[in-house]
Tab-separated table of C-alpha atoms in Angstrom:
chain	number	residue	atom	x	y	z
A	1	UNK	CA	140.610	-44.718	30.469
A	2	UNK	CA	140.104	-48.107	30.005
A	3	UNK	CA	138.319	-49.188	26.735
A	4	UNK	CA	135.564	-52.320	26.483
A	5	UNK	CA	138.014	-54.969	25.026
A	6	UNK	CA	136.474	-58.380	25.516
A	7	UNK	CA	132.536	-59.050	23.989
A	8	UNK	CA	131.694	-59.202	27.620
A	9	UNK	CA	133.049	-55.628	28.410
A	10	UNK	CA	131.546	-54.025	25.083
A	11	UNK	CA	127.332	-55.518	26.023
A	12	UNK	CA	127.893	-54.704	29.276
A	13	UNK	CA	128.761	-50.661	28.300
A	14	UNK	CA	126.106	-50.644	25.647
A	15	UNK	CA	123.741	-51.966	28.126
A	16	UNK	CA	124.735	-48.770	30.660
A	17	UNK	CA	124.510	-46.747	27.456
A	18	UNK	CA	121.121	-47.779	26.636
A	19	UNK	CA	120.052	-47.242	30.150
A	20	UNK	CA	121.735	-43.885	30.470
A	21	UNK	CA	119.227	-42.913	27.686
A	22	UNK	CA	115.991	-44.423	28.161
A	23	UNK	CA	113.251	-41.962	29.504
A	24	UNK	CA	110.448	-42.654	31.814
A	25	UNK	CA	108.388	-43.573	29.350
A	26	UNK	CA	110.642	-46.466	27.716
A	27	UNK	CA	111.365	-47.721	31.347
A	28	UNK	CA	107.672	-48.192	31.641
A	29	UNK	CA	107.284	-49.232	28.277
A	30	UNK	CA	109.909	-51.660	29.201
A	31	UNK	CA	107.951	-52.803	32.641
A	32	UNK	CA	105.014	-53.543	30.890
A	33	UNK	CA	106.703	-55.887	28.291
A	34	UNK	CA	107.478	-57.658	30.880
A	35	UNK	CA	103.732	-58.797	31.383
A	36	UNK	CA	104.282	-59.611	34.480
A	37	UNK	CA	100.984	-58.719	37.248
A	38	UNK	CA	101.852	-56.293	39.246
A	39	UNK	CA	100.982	-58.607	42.494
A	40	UNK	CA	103.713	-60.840	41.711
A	41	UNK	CA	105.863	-57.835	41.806
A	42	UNK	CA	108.218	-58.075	45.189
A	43	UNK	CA	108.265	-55.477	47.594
A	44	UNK	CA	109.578	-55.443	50.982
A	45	UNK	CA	107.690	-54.431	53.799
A	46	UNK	CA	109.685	-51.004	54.051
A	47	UNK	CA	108.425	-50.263	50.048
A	48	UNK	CA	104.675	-51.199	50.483
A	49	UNK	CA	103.132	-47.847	50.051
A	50	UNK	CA	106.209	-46.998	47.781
A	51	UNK	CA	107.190	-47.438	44.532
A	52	UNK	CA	110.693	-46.555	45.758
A	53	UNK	CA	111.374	-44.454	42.730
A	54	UNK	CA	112.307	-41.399	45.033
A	55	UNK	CA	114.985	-43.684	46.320
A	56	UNK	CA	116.073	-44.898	42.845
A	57	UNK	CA	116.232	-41.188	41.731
A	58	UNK	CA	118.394	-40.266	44.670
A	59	UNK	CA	120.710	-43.253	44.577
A	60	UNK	CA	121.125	-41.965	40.348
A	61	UNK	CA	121.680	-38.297	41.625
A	62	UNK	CA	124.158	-40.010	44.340
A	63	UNK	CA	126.336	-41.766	41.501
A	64	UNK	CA	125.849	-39.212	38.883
A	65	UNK	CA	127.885	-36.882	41.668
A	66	UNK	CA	130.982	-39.439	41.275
């Protein structure tokens, strides 16, 4: 196992960490801090009438399998 050694290494797993954890509700929460217009949001043309989080939540169930 290799252990976070350089101040680089350790933000980077806390960041995971605090990802790992954060519900649906803090991601949104999160979004919305972001006060950004929803418009100005990019989507490609394949994501239009998607939010893509059914491909988010697959690609999470993907990695989670490794």
């Amino acid at each position: 196992m290799h252990l976070a050694e350089t101040p680089e290494e350790q933000r980077a797993w806390m960041k995971r960490e605090e990802l790992r954890a954060m519900t649906d509700e803090d991601a949104v929460a999160a979004f919305n801090a972001l006060d950004m217009p929803p418009d100005l949001v990019w989507r490609s043309p394949e994501r239009i009438d998607s939010s893509g989080l059914v491909e988010q939540q697959r690609i999470f169930q993907k990695a989670r399998a490794h």
